[in-house]
Short mmCIF file of C-alpha atoms (C1' of nucleotides) in Angstrom, two decimals:
data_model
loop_
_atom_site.label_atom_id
_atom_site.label_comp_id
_atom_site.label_asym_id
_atom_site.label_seq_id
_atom_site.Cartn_x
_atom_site.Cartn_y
_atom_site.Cartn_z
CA UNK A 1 -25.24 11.52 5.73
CA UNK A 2 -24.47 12.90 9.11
CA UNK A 3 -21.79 15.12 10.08
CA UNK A 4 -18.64 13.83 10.42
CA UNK A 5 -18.55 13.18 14.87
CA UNK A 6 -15.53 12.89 17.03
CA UNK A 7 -16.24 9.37 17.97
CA UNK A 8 -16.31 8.11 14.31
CA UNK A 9 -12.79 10.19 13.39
CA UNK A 10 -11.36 8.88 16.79
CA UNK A 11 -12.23 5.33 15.48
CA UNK A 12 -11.62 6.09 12.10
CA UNK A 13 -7.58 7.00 13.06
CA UNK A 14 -7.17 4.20 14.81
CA UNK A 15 -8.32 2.05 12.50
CA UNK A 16 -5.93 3.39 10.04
CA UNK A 17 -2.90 3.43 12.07
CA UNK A 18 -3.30 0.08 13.58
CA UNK A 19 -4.49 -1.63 10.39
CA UNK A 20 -1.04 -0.57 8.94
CA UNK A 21 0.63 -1.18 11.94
CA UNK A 22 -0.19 -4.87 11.80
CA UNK A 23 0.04 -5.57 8.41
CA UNK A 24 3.99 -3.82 8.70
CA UNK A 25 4.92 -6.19 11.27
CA UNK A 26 3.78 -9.14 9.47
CA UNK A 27 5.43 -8.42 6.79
CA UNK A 28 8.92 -7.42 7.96
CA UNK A 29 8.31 -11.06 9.91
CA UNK A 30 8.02 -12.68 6.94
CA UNK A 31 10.54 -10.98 5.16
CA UNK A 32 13.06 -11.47 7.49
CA UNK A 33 12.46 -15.49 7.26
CA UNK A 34 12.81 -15.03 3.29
CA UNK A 35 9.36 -15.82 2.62
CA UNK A 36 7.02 -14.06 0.16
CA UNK A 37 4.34 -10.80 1.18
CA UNK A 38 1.17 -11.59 2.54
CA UNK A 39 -0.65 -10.77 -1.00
CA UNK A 40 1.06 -14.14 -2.36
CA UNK A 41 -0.71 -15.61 0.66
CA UNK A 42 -3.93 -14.77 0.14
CA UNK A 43 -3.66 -16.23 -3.56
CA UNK A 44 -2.50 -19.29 -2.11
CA UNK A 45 -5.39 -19.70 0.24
CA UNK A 46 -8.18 -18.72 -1.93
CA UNK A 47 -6.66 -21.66 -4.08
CA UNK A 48 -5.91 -24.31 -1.87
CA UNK A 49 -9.55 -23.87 -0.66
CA UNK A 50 -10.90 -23.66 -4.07
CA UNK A 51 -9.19 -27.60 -4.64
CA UNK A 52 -8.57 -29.27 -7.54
CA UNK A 53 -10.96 -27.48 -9.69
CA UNK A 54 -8.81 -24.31 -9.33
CA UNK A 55 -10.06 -20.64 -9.85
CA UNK A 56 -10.51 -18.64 -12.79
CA UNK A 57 -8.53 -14.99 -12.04
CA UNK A 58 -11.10 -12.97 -12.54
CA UNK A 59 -12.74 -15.07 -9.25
CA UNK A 60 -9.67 -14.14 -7.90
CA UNK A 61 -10.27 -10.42 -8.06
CA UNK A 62 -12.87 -9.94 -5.62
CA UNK A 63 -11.75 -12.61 -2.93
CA UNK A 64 -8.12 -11.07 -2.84
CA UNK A 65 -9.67 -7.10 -3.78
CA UNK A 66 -6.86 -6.44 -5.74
CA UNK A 67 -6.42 -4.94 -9.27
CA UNK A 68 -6.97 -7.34 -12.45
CA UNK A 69 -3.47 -6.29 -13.31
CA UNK A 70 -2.14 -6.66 -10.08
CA UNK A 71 -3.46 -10.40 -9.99
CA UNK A 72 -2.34 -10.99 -13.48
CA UNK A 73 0.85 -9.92 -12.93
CA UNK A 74 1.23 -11.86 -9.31
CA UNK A 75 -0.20 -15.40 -10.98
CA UNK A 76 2.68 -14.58 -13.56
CA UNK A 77 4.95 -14.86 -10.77
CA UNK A 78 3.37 -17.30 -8.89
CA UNK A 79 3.38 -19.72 -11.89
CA UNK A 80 7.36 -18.74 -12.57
CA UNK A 81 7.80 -19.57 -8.94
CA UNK A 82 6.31 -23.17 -9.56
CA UNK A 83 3.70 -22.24 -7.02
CA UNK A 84 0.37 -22.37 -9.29
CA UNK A 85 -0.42 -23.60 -13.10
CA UNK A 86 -2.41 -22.28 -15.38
CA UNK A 87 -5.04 -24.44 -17.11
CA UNK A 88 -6.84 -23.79 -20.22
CA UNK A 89 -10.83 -24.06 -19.73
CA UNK A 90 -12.27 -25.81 -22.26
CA UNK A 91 -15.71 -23.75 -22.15
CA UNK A 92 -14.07 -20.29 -22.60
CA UNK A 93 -10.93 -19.91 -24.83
CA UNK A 94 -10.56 -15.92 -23.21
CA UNK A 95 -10.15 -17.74 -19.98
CA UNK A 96 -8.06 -20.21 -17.90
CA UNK A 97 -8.34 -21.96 -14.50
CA UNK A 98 -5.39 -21.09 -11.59
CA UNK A 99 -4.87 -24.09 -9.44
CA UNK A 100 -2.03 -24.22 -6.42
CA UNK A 101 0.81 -27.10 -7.12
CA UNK A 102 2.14 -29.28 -4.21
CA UNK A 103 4.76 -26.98 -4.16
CA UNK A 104 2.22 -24.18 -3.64
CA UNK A 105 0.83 -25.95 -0.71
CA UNK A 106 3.63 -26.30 0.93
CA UNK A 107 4.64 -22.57 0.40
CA UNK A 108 1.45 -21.84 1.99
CA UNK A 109 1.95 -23.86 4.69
CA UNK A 110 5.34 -22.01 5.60
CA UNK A 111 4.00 -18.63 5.65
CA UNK A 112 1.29 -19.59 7.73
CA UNK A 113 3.64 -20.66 10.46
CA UNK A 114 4.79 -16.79 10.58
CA UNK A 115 1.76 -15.15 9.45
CA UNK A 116 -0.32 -17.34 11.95
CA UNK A 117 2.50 -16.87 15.03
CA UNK A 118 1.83 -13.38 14.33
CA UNK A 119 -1.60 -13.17 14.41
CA UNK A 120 -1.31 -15.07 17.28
CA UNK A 121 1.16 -12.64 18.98
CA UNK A 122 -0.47 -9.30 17.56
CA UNK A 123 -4.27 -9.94 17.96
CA UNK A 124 -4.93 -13.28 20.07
CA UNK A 125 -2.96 -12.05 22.59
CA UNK A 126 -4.08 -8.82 23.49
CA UNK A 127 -7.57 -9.65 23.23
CA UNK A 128 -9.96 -12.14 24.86
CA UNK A 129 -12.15 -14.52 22.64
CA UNK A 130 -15.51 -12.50 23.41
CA UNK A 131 -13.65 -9.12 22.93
CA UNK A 132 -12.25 -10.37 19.33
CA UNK A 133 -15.62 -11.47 18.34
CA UNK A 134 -17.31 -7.79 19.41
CA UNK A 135 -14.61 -6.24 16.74
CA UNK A 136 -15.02 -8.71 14.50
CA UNK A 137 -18.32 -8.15 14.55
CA UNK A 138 -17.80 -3.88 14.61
CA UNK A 139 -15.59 -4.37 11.78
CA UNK A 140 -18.08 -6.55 9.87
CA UNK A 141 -21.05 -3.76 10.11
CA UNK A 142 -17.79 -1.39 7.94
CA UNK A 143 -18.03 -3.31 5.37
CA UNK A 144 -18.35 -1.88 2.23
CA UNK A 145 -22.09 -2.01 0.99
CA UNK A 146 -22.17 -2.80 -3.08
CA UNK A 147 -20.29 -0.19 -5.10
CA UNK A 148 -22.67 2.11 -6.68
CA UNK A 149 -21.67 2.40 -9.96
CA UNK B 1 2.41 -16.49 22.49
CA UNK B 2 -0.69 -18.82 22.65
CA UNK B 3 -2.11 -20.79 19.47
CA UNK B 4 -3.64 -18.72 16.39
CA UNK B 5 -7.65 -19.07 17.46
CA UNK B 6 -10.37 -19.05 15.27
CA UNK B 7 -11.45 -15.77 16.65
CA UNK B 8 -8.08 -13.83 16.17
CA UNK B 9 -8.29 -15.40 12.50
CA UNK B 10 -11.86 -13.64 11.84
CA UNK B 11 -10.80 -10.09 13.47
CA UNK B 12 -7.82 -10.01 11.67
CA UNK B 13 -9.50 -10.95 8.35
CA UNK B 14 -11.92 -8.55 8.97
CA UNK B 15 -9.63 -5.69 9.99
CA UNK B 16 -7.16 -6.64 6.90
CA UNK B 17 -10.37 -6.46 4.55
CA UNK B 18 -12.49 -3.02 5.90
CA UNK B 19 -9.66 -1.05 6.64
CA UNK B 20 -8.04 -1.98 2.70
CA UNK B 21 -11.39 -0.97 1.61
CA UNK B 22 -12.11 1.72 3.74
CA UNK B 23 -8.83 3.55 2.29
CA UNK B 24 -9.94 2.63 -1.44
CA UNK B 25 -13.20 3.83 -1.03
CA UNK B 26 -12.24 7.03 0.08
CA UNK B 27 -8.93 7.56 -1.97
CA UNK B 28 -11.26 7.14 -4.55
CA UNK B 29 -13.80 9.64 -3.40
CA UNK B 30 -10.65 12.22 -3.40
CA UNK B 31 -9.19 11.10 -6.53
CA UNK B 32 -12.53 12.02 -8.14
CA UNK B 33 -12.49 15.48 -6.86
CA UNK B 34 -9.04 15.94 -8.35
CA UNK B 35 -7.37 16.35 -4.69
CA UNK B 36 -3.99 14.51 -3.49
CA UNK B 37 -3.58 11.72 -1.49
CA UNK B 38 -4.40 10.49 2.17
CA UNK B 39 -0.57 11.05 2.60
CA UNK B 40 -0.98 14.34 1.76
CA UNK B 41 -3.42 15.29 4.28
CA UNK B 42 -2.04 13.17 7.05
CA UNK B 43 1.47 15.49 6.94
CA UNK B 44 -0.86 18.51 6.29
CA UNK B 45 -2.84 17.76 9.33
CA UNK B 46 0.22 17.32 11.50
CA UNK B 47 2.21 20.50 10.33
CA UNK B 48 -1.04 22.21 10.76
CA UNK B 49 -1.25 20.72 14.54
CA UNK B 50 2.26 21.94 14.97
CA UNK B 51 1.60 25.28 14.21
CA UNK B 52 4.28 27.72 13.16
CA UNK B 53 6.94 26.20 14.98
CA UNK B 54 6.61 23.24 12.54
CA UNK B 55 7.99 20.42 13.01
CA UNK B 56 11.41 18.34 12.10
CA UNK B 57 11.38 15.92 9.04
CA UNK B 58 12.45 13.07 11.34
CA UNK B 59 8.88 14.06 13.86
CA UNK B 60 6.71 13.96 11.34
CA UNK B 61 8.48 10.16 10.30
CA UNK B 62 6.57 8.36 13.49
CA UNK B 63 3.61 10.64 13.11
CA UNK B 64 2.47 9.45 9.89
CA UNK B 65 4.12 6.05 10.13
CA UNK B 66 5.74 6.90 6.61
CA UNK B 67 9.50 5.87 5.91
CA UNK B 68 12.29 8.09 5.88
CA UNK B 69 12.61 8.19 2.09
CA UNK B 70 8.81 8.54 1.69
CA UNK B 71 9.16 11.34 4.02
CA UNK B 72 12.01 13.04 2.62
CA UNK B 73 10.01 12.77 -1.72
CA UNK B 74 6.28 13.35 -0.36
CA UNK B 75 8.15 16.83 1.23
CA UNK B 76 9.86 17.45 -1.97
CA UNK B 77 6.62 17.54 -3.78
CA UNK B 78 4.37 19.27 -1.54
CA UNK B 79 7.10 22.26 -1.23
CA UNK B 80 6.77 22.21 -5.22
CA UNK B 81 3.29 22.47 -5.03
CA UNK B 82 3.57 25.39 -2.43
CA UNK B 83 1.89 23.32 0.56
CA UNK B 84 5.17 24.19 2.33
CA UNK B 85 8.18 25.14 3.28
CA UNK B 86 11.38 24.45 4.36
CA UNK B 87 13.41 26.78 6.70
CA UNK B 88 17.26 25.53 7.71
CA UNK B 89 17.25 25.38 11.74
CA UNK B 90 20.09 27.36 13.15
CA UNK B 91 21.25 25.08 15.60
CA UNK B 92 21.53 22.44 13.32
CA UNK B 93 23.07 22.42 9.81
CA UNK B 94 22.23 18.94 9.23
CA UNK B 95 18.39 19.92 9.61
CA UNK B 96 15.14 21.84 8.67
CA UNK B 97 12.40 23.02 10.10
CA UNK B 98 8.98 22.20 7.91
CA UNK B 99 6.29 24.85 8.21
CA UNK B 100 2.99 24.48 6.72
CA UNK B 101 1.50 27.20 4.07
CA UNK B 102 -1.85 29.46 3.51
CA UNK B 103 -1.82 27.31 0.62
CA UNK B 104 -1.31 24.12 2.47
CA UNK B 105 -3.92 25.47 4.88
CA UNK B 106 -6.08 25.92 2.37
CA UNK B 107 -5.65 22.40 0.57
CA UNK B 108 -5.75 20.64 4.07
CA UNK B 109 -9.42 22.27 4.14
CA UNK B 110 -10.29 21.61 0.66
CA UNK B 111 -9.30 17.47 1.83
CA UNK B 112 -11.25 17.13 4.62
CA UNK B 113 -14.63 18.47 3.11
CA UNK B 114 -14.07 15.39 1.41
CA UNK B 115 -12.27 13.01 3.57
CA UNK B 116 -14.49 14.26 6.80
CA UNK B 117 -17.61 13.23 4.74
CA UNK B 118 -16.00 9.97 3.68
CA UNK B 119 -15.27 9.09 7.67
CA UNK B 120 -19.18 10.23 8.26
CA UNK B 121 -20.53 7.63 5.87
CA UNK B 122 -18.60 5.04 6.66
CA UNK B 123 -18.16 4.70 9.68
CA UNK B 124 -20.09 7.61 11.44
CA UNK B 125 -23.62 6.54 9.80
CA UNK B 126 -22.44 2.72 10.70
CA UNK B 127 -22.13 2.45 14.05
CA UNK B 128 -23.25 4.48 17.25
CA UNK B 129 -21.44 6.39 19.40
CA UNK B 130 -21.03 4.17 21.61
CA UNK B 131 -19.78 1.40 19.22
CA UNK B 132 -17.44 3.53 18.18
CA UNK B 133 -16.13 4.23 21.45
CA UNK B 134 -15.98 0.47 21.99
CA UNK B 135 -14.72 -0.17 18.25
CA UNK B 136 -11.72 2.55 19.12
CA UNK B 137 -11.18 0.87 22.52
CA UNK B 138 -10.72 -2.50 21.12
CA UNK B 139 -8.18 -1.62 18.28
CA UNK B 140 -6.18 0.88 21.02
CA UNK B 141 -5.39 -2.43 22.64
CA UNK B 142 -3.69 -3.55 19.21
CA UNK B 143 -1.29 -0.39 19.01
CA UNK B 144 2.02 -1.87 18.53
CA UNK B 145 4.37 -2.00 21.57
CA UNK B 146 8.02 -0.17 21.15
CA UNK B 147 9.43 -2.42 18.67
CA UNK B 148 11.90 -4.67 20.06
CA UNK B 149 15.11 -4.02 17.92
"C1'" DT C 1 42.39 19.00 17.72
"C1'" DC C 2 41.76 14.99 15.18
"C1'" DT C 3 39.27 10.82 14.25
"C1'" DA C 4 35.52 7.63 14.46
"C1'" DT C 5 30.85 7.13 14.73
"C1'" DA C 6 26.06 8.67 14.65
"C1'" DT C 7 22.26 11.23 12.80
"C1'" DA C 8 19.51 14.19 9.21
"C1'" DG C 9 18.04 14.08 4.92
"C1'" DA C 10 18.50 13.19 -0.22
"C1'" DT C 11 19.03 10.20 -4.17
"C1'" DG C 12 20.53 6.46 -7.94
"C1'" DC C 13 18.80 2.51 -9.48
"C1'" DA C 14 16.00 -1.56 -9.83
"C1'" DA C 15 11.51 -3.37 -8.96
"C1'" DA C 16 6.64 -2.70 -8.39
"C1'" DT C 17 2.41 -0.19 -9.41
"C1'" DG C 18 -1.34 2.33 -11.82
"C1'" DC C 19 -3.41 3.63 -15.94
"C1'" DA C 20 -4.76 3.00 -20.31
"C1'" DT C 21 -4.83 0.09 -23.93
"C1'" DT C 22 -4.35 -4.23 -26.41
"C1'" DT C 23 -5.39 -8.97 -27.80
"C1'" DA C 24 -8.42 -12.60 -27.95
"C1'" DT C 25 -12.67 -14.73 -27.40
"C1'" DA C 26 -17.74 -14.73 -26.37
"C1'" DC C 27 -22.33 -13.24 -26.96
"C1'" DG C 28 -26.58 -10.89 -28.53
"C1'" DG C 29 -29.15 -9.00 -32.16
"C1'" DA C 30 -30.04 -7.64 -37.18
"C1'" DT D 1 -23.80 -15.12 -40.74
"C1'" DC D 2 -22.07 -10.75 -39.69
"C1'" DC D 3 -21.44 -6.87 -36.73
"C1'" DG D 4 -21.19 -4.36 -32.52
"C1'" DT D 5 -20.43 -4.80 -27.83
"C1'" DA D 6 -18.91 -7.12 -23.63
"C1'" DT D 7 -15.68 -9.81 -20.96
"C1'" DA D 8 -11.03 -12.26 -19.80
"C1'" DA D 9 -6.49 -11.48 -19.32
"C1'" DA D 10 -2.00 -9.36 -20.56
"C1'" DT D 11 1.09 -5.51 -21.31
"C1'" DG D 12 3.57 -0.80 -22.73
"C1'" DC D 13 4.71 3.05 -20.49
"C1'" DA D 14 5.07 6.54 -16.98
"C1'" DT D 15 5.11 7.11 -12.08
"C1'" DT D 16 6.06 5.51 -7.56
"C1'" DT D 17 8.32 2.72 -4.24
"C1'" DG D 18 11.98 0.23 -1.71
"C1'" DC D 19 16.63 -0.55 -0.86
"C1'" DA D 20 20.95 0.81 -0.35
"C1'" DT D 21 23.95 4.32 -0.32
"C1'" DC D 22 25.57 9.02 -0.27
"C1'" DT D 23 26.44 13.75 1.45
"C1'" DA D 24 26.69 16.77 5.13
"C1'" DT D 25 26.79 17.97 9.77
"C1'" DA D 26 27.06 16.76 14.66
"C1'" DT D 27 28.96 14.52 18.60
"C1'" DA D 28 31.93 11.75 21.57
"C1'" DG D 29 36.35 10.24 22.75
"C1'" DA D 30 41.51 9.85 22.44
#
DNA sequence: TCTATATAGATGCAAATGCATTTATACGGA
DNA sequence: TCCGTATAAATGCATTTGCATCTATATAGA
């Protein structure tokens, strides 16, 4: 490892502050139209693109990178909310499948028209096409390499 | 505001997803050396910037993008810790005047060995200079404007 | 001067989170 | 088959957070 440079703690606070930034406007935009945090989103998404097989939680985990307790308690709500069901899976009585409910869908659907607007409003418009594909590509080189432990 | 594009989609998945992991990964690295928090060091580093003037309660709010209550406990427990203190300012009784310690000095230090070498590896042996540069020019464009409220 | 309003900072209480552990089932080997 | 270990998911409990409110002082205006 090389020392720590100025260009790489430059980058490093920006990425912190604007990350945060982002994800606080979001969410006070969605909170202020009564609608659920973005984590209930992601859960939403990975299952409405899993389909009608569903998702078992612990597949969950790493697409959302949240805590196994954290998405057990979350599917608890989500489930109380009407917005998933839980299946039993007949090949593993430890386990169960998660699938998203119509009334899931359409949940998804209306936080998408805020959480889209304002990635519209927050990213698409302050950067060109090419430009958002050179960060996404920056960011993409960050990503964490496989946990060694 | 324009339509949500594909692009803005990916960079903001991408940012939401390195910067969450960025922050574990190296929360983690500190938790295993038995040190305090990222929050910790970020009001550390700015009372240390401020010098012996120190700075108000309600400065150090924006600075570290913390809210007001956050503020007001995460000062509560790094004055019980000895990090530092609190002087009343004379020409207001409402008011204090933070100031950081030796101590806190010396715990700011004892932080960055770790967080410094945390920035190095991920994101200093990641990307070049120059990428960096660009990667920090790209996400200055995202800083949020003055809030409109 | 007196009153109304604004600002600085702290805090009670309910909800959310993190940690460790628990419960239940599966699996691999003696 | 039985036992030890591994994995899936839930949960008890302590800590932390968020929200709203509270206390105290300041400031502006009648």
């Amino acid at each position: 490892m090389t020392k720590t440079s100025p260009e790489a703690v430059t980058a490093w606070a920006r990425l912190m502050r604007v990350s945060r930034q982002l994800v606080e406007r979001t969410e006070d935009a969605l909170k202020a139209n009564g609608l659920p945090s973005l984590a209930w989103y992601d859960v939403l998404h990975e299952l409405a693109e899993a389909g009608e097989g569903g998702l078992r939680p612990f597949e969950l985990i790493d697409r959302v990178l949240l805590a196994q307790y954290s998405v057990s308690r979350l599917l608890a709500r989500l489930e109380a909310d009407g917005l998933i069901e839980k299946l039993p899976v007949s090949d593993d009585g430890r386990g169960q499948t998660v699938r998203i409910t119509p009334g899931g869908r359409e949940m998804r659907r209306r936080i998408w028209a805020i959480y889209g607007a304002s990635i519209a409003e927050l990213m698409g418009d302050r950067l060109s096409a090419q430009e958002l594909k050179t960060l996404a590509g920056l960011l993409g080189r960050l990503r964490a390499p496989p946990a060694n432990d």
